Coordinates of C-alpha atoms in Angstrom, one line a residue:
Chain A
X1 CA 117.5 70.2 105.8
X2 CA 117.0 71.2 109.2
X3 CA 113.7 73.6 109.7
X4 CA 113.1 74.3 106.3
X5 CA 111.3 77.1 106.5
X6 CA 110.7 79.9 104.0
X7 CA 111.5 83.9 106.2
X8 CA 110.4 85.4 104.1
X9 CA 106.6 83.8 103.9
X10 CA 106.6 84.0 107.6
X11 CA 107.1 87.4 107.4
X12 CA 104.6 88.2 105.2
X13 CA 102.3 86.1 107.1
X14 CA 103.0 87.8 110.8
X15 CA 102.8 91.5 109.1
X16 CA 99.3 90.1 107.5
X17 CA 97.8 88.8 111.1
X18 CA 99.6 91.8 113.3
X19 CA 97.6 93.9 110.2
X20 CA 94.2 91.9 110.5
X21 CA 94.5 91.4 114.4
X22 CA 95.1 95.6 114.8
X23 CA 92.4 96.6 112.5
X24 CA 90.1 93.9 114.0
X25 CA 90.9 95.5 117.7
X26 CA 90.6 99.6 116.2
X27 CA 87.7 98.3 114.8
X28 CA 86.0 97.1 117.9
X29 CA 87.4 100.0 119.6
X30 CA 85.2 102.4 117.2
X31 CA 82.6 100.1 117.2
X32 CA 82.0 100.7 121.0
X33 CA 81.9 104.2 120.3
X34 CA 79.5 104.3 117.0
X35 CA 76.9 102.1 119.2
X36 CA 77.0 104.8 121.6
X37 CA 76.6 107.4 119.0
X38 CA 74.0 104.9 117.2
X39 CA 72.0 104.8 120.3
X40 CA 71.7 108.0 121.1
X41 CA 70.8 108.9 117.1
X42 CA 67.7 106.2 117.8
X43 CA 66.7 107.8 121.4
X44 CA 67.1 110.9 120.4
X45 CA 70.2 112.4 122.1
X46 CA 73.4 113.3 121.8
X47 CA 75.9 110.8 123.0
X48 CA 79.4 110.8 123.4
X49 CA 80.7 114.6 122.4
X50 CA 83.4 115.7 125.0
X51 CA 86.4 113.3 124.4
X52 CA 87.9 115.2 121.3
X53 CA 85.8 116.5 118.1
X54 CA 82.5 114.4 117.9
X55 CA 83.6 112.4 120.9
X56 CA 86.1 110.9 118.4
X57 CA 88.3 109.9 121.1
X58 CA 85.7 108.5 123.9
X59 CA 86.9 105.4 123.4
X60 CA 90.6 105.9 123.7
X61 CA 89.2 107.8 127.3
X62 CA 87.4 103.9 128.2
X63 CA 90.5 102.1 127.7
X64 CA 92.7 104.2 130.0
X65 CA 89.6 104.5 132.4
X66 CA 89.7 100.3 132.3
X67 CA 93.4 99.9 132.6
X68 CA 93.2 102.3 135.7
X69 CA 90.2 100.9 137.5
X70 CA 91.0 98.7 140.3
X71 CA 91.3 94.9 140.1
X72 CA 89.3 93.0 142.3
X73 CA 89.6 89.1 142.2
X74 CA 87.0 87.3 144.5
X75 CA 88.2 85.0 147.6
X76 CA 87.4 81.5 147.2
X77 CA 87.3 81.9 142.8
X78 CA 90.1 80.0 141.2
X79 CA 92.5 82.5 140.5
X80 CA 93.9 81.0 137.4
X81 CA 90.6 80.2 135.8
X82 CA 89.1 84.0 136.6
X83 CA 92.0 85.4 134.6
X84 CA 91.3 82.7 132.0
X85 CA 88.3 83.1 131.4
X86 CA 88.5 86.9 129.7
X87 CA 91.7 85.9 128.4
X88 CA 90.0 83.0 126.3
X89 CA 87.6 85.1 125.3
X90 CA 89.4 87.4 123.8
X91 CA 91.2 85.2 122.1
X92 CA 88.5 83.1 120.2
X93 CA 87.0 86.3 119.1
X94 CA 90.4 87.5 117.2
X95 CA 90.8 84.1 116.2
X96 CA 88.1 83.5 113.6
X97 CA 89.7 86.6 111.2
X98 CA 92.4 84.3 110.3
X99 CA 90.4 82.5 107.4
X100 CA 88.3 85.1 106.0
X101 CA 89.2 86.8 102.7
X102 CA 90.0 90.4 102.7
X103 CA 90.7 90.9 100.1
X104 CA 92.2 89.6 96.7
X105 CA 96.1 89.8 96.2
X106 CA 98.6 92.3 96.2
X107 CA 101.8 92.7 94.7
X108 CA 104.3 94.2 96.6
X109 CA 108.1 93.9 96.3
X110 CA 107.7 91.4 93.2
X111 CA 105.7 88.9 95.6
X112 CA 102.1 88.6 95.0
X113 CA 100.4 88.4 98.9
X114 CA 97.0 87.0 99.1
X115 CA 95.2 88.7 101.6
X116 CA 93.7 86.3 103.5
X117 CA 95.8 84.6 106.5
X118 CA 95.3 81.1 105.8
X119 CA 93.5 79.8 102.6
X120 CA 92.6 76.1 104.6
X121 CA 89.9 74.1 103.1
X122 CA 88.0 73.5 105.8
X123 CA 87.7 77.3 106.5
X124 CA 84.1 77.2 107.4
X125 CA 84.4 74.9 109.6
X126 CA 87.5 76.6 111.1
X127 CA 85.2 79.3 112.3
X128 CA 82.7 77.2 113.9
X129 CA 85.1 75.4 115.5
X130 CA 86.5 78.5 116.8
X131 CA 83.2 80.0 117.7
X132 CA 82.0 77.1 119.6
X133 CA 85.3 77.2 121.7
X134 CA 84.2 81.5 122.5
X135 CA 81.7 80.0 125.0
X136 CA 84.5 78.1 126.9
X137 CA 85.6 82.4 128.0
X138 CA 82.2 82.9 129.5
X139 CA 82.0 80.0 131.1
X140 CA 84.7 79.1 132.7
X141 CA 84.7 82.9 134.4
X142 CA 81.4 82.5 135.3
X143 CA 82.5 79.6 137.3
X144 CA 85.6 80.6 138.5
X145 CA 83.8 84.3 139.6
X146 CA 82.2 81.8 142.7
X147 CA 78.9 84.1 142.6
X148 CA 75.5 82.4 141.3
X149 CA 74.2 85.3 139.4
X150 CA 77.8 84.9 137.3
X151 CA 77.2 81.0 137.2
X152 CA 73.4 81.3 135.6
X153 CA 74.6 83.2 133.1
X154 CA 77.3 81.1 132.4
X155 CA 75.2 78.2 132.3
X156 CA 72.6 80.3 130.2
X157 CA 75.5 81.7 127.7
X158 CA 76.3 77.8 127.3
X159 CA 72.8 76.5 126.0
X160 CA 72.1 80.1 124.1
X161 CA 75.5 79.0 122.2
X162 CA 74.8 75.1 121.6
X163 CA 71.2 75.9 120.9
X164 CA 71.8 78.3 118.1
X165 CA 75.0 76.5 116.6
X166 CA 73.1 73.9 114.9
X167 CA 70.4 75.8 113.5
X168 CA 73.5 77.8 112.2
X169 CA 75.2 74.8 111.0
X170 CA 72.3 73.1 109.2
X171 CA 71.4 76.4 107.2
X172 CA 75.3 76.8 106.4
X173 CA 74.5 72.9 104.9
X174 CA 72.4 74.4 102.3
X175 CA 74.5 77.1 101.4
X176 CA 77.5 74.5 100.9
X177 CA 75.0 72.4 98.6
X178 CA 75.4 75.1 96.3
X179 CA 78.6 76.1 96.7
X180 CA 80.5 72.7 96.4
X181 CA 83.6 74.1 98.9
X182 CA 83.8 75.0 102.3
X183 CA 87.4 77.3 101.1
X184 CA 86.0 80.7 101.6
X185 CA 87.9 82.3 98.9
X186 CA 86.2 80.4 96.4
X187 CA 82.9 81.4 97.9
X188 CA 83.6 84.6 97.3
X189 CA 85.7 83.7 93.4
X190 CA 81.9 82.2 92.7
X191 CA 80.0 84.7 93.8
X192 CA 82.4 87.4 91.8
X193 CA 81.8 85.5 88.3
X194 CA 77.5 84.7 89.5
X195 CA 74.7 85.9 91.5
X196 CA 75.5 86.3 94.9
X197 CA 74.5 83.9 97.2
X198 CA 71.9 85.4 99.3
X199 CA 70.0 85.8 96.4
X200 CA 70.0 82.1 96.0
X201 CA 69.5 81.2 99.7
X202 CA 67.3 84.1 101.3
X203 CA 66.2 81.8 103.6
X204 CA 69.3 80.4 104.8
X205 CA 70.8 84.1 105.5
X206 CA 67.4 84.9 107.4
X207 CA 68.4 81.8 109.8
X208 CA 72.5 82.4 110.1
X209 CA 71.5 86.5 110.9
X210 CA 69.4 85.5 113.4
X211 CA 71.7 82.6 114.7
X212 CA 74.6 85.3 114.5
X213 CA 72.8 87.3 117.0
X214 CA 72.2 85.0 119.4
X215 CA 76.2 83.7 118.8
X216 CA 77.6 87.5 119.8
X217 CA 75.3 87.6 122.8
X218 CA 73.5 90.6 121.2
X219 CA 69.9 91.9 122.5
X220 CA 67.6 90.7 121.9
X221 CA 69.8 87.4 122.8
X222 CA 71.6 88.7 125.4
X223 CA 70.7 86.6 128.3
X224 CA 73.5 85.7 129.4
X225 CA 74.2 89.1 130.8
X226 CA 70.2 90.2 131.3
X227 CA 71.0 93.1 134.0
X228 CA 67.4 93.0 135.1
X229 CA 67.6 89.5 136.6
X230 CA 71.3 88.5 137.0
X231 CA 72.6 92.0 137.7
X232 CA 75.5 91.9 135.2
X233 CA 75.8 88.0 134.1
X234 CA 78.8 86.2 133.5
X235 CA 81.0 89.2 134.4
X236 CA 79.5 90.2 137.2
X237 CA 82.5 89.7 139.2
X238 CA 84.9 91.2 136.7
X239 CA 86.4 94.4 136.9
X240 CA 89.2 96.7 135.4
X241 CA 90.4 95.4 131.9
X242 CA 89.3 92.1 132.4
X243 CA 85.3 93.1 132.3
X244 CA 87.0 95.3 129.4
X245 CA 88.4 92.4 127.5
X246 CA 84.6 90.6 127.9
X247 CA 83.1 93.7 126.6
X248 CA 85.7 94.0 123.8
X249 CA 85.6 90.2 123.0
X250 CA 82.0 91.2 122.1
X251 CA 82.4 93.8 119.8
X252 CA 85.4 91.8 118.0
X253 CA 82.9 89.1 117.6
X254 CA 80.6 90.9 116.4
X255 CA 83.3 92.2 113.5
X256 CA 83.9 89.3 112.6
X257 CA 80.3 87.8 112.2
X258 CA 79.4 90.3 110.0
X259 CA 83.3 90.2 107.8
X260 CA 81.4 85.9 107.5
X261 CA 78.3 87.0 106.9
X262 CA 79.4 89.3 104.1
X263 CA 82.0 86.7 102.9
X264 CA 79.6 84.1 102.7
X265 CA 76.1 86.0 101.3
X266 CA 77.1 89.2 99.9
X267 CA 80.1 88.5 98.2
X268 CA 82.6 89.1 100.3
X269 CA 85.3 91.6 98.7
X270 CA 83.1 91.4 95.1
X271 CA 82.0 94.9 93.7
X272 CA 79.3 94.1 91.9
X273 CA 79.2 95.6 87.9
X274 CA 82.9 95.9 88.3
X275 CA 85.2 93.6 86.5
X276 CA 88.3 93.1 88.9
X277 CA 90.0 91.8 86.1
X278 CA 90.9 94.8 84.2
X279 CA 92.1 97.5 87.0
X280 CA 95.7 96.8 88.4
X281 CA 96.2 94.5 90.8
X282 CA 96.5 96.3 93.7
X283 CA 94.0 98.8 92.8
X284 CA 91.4 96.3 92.9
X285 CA 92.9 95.1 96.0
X286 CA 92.2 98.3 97.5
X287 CA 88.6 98.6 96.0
X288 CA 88.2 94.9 97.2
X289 CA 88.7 96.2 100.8
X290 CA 86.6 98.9 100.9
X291 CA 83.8 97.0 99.8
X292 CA 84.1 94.6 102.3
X293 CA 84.3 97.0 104.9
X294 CA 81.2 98.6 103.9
X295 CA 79.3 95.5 103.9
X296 CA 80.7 95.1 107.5
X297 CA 79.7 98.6 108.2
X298 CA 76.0 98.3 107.7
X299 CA 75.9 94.8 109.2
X300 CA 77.6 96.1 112.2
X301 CA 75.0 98.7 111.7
X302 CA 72.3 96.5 111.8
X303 CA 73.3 94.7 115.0
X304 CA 72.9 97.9 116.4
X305 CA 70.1 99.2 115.2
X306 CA 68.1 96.0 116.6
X307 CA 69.8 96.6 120.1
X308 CA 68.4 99.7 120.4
X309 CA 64.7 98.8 118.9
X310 CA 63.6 95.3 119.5
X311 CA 63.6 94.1 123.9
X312 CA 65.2 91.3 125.1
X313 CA 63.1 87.7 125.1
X314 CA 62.5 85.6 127.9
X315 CA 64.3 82.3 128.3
X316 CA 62.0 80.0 127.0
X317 CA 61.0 82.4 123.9
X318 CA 64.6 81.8 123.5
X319 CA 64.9 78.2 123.3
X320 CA 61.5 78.3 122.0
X321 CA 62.5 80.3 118.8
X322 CA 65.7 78.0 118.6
X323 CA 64.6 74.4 118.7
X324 CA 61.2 74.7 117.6
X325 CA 61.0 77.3 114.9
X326 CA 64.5 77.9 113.4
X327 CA 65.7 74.4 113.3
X328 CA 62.8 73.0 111.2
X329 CA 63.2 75.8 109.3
X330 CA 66.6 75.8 108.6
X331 CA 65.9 71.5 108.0
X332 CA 63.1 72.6 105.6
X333 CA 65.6 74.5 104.1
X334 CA 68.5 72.2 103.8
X335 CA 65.8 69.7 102.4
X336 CA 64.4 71.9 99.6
X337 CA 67.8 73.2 98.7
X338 CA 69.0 69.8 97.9
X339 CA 66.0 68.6 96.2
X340 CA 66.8 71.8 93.8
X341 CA 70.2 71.3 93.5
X342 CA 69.7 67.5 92.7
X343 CA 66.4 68.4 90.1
X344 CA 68.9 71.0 88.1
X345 CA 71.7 68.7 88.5
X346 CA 70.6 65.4 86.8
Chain B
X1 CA 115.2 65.6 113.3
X2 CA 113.1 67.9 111.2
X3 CA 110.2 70.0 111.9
X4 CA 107.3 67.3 111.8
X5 CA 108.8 65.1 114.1
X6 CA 109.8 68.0 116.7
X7 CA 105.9 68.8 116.0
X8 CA 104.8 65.6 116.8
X9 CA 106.4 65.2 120.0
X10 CA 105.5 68.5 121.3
X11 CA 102.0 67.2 120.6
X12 CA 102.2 64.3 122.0
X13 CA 104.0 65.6 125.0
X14 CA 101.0 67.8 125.3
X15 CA 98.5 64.8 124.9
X16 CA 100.1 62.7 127.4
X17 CA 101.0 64.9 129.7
X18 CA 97.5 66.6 129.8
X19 CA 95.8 63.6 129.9
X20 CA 97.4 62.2 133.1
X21 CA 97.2 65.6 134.7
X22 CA 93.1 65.3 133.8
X23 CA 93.4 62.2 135.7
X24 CA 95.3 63.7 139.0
X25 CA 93.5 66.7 139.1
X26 CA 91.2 66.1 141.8
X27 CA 88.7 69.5 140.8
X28 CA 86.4 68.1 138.0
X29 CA 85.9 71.7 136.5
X30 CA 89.6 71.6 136.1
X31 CA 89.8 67.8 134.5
X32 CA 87.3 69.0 132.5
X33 CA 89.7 71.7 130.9
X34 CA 92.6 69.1 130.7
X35 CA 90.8 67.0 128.6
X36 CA 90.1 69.6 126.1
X37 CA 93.7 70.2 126.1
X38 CA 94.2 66.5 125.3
X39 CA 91.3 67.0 122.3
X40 CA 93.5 69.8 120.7
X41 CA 96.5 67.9 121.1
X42 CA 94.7 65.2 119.2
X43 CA 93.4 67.5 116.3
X44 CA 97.1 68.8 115.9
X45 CA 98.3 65.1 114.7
X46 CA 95.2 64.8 112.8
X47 CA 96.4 68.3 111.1
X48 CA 99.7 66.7 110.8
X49 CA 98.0 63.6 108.8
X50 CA 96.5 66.2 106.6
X51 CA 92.9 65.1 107.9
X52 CA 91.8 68.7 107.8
X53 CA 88.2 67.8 108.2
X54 CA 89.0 65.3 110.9
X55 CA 90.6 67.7 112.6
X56 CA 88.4 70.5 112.9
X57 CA 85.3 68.1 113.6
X58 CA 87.0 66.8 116.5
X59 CA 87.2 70.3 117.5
X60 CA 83.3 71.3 116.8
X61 CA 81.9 68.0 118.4
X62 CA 84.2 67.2 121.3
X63 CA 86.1 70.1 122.3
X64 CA 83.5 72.5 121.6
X65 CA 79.4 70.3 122.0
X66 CA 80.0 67.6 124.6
X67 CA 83.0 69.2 126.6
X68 CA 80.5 72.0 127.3
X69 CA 77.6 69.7 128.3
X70 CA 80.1 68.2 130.4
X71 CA 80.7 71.6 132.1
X72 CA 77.8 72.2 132.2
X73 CA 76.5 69.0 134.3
X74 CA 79.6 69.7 136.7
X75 CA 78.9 73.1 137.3
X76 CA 75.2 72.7 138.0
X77 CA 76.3 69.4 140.4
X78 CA 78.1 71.8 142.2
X79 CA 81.7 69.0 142.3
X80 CA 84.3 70.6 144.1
X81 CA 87.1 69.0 145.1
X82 CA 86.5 68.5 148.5
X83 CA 83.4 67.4 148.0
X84 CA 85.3 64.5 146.0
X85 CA 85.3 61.1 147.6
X86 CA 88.5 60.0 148.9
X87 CA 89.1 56.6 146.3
X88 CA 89.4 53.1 147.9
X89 CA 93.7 51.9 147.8
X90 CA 92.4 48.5 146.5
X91 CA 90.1 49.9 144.3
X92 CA 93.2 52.3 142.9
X93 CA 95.6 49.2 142.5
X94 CA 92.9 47.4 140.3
X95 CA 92.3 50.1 138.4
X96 CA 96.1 50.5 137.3
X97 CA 96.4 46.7 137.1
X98 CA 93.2 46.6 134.1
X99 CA 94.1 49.9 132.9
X100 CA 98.1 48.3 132.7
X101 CA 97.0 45.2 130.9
X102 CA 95.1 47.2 128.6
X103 CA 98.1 49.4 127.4
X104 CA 100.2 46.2 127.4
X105 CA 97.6 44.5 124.7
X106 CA 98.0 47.3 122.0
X107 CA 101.0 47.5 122.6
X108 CA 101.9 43.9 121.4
X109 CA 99.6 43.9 118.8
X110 CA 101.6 47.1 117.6
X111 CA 104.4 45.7 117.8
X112 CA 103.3 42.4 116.0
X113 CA 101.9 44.5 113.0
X114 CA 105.9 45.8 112.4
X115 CA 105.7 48.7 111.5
X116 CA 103.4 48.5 108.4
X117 CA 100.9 50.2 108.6
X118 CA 102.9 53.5 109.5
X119 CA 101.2 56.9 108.6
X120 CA 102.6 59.4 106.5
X121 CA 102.9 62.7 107.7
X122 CA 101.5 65.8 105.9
X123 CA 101.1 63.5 102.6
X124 CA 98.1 62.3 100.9
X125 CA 94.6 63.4 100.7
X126 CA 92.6 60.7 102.0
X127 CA 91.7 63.2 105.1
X128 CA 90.4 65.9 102.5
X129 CA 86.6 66.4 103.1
X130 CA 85.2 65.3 99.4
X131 CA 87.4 62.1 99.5
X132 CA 86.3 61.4 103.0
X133 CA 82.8 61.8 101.9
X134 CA 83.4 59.5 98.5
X135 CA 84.2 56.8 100.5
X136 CA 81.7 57.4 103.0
X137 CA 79.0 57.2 100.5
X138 CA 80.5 54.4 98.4
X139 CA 82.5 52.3 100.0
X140 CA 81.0 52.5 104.0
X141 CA 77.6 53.2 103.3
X142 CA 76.3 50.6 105.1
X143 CA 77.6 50.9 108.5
X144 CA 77.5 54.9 108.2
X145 CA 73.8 54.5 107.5
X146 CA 73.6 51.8 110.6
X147 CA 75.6 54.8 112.6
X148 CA 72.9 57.1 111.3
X149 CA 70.0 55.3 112.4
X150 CA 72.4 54.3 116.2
X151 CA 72.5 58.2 116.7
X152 CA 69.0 58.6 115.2
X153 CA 67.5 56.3 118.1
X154 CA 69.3 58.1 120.8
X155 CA 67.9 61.2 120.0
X156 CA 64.9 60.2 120.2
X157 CA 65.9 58.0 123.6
X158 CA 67.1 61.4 125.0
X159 CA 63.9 63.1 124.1
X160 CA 61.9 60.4 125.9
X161 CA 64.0 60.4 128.9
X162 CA 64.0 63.9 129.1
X163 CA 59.6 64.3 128.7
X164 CA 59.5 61.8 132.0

């Protein structure tokens, strides 16, 4: 057999991603706009109202106000590496939604289709794989942009990222203590038949929340790009789409933390008091994503809702809060977690 | 020829060939990049072993932990590449010499082995993360724990160094 391969699984697969890979980018693309419209809500304005009814179509008027901006590329940058740099970005961001659950399966055509792009084993550690590869985008366009404000931020972006990773990483520990898997489909298939898990490990969301902020570059993390003191960051030098693909990157990623964050403490695509098992299939499918989305709703919601309330630290709060509060914490945490789980487990 | 095997030398293509340009590039930002070309090449095969976990660490602690760190000294040292020092001829011909005599040792003691101790491809769960954590705990406890402590006391090395 010569490339056994079956069409039509591949199929299925590429509508799934070009599916999850569209929504993920209309998504962002509405999420620029509802921070716009969240801000204003907080600071008492108006926001965005001209573009269409509501301002419904600002951000279709941003993209084709990027794509026509002129591109400038700075003499003496590596020209390769400054296109790069956005372009890996970008990519990392979309990246991640290939192992989150989206839902349960379908049945379509007599096939039945999970809804999730790849059901790997290791899919926790897919993401933070993928995640800690985002920071390579930043940095190698700060670098490339030759420019010293773009280069601090860079550098700043690198250490914000590394920092918080492994206070991340050690309160995901706990969490796995309990779960016995790092497949996130059975996460969510444990937390459908029991509690779910933030209720078990309050402390452990507290830490990733906080972790995931400082991850997406959100105030009142966003350092790398402090306007006050590096004028605009990393992407200083960027212009036209390319500052548009680091904006968007953002947004995607910040999707995405919240489609983990409710995957991995609120149950991902669970209703709770609703048994899946007796609706049809696809029906539950359908309910499945809905859910989900809302839980991604109000964490996207959140995110905002801090940008526009709490300032932006100083650098050494930053590191401060990172390697002297939240990693004992989240060790405290680990520690206490498995003295539990090995108590209950005797 | 099936799938695996074209697989396998795309990746290895991609390792090789990335690794030797990480050695001719003469910007260190840019080496930098090439090697974490070659680390992705190497997590593909450890994919194609079925070492999941393997894989993806290699991607969390190399690629993505000390790749950065290693950006990040290069870019705060300011290397560029004419700022590299032109390499001493002799210097170059011992270099390929040791690094010749090297390649030529594993390769005999390859060859000697025959062929059997050949890996299976995509087969086999040994790479799974709860086997690879049975045998860490059971069989190689000892020198994991003597690994644990080695990493433990360079921590706190690094910490010294860096209160001087």
């Amino acid at each position: 057999m010569f490339l056994a391969i079956d069409l039509a699984f591949i199929i299925e697969k590429l509508v799934l991603i070009i599916i999850v890979v569209m929504g993920s980018l209309l998504i962002a693309m509405y999420a620029t706009y509802a921070e716009r419209k969240v801000a204003a809500v907080l600071q008492d304005r108006s926001g965005p109202n001209r573009a269409g009814p509501f301002g419904l179509l600002q951000p279709v008027a941003d993209g084709m106000k990027l794509f026509f901006k002129e591109e400038i590329i700075p003499a003496f940058s590596s020209r390769f590496l400054f296109i790069l740099g956005p372009g890996l970005a970008m990519i990392t961001a979309i990246m991640t939604s290939a192992v989150i659950p989206w839902g349960n399966t379908v049945e379509f055509f007599g096939r039945t289709i999970s809804l999730q792009i790849a059901d790997v084993n290791i899919g926790i550690l897919y993401i933070f794989g993928v995640v800690s590869m985002g920071v390579y985008g930043i940095m190698i366009g700060a670098w490339a942009s030759n420019n010293k404000y773009a280069l601090i931020g860079g550098l700043r972006a690198a250490s914000q990222i590394i920092s918080y990773e492994l206070a991340m990483g050690i309160s995901l520990i706990a969490l796995l203590f309990l779960t016995g898997t790092l497949s996130l489909k059975e996460m969510v298939v444990q937390q459908q038949e029991g509690l779910w898990n933030v209720v078990k490990q309050p402390l452990g969301f507290f830490i990733f929340l906080i972790c995931a902020f400082a991850e997406c570059n959100r105030t009142p993390f966003d350092l790398p790009e402090a306007e006050s003191e590096l004028i605009g960051g990393y992407h200083t030098e960027y212009s036209s789409m390319k500052l548009g693909f680091y904006l968007f990157a953002e947004y995607i990623n910040m999707f995405i933390s919240s489609a983990v964050m409710a995957t991995l403490f609120f149950g991902g695509y669970d209703v709770p008091f609703l048994d899946e098992s007796t609706l049809a299939p696809n029906i539950a499918a359908l309910i499945g994503i809905a859910a989900l989305m809302f839980k991604i709703v109000c964490f996207i919601f959140l995110f905002m809702w801090v940008r526009w309330t709490v300032p932006r630290f100083r650098y050494d709060q930053l590191m401060h809060l990172g390697w002297r509060i939240l990693i004992p914490l989240a060790l405290f945490n680990m520690l206490l977690t498995g003295a539990v789980v090995l108590y209950f487990n005797k | 020829m099936g799938i695996t095997t074209i697989i396998f030398m795309l990746l290895s293509l991609m390792a090789v060939g990335s690794a030797i340009m990480m050695l001719v590039t003469r910007n260190p930002v840019k080496s930098i990049l090439w090697l974490i070309v070659v680390f992705f090449a190497i997590s593909g095969h450890y994919i194609m072993l079925n070492a999941q976990f393997l894989a993806v660490v290699n991607i969390i602690v190399y690629a993505g932990a000390i790749m950065v760190l290693f950006l990040f000294v290069v870019m705060l040292m300011n290397l560029n590449a004419d700022s590299e020092p032109t390499r001493n001829v002799r210097l170059q011909a011992v270099g390929i010499l040791s690094g010749g005599s090297l390649l030529l040792i594993i390769l005999s003691a390859l060859m000697k082995d025959g062929g059997n101790n050949v890996v299976q491809m995509r087969i086999g769960d040994e790479g799974l993360i709860s086997n690879l954590g049975k045998v860490l705990f059971t069989n190689y406890v000892l020198p994991f724990e003597i690994a644990s402590v080695l990493f433990l006391s360079a921590m706190v090395g690094a910490v010294v160094i860096g209160k001087k």
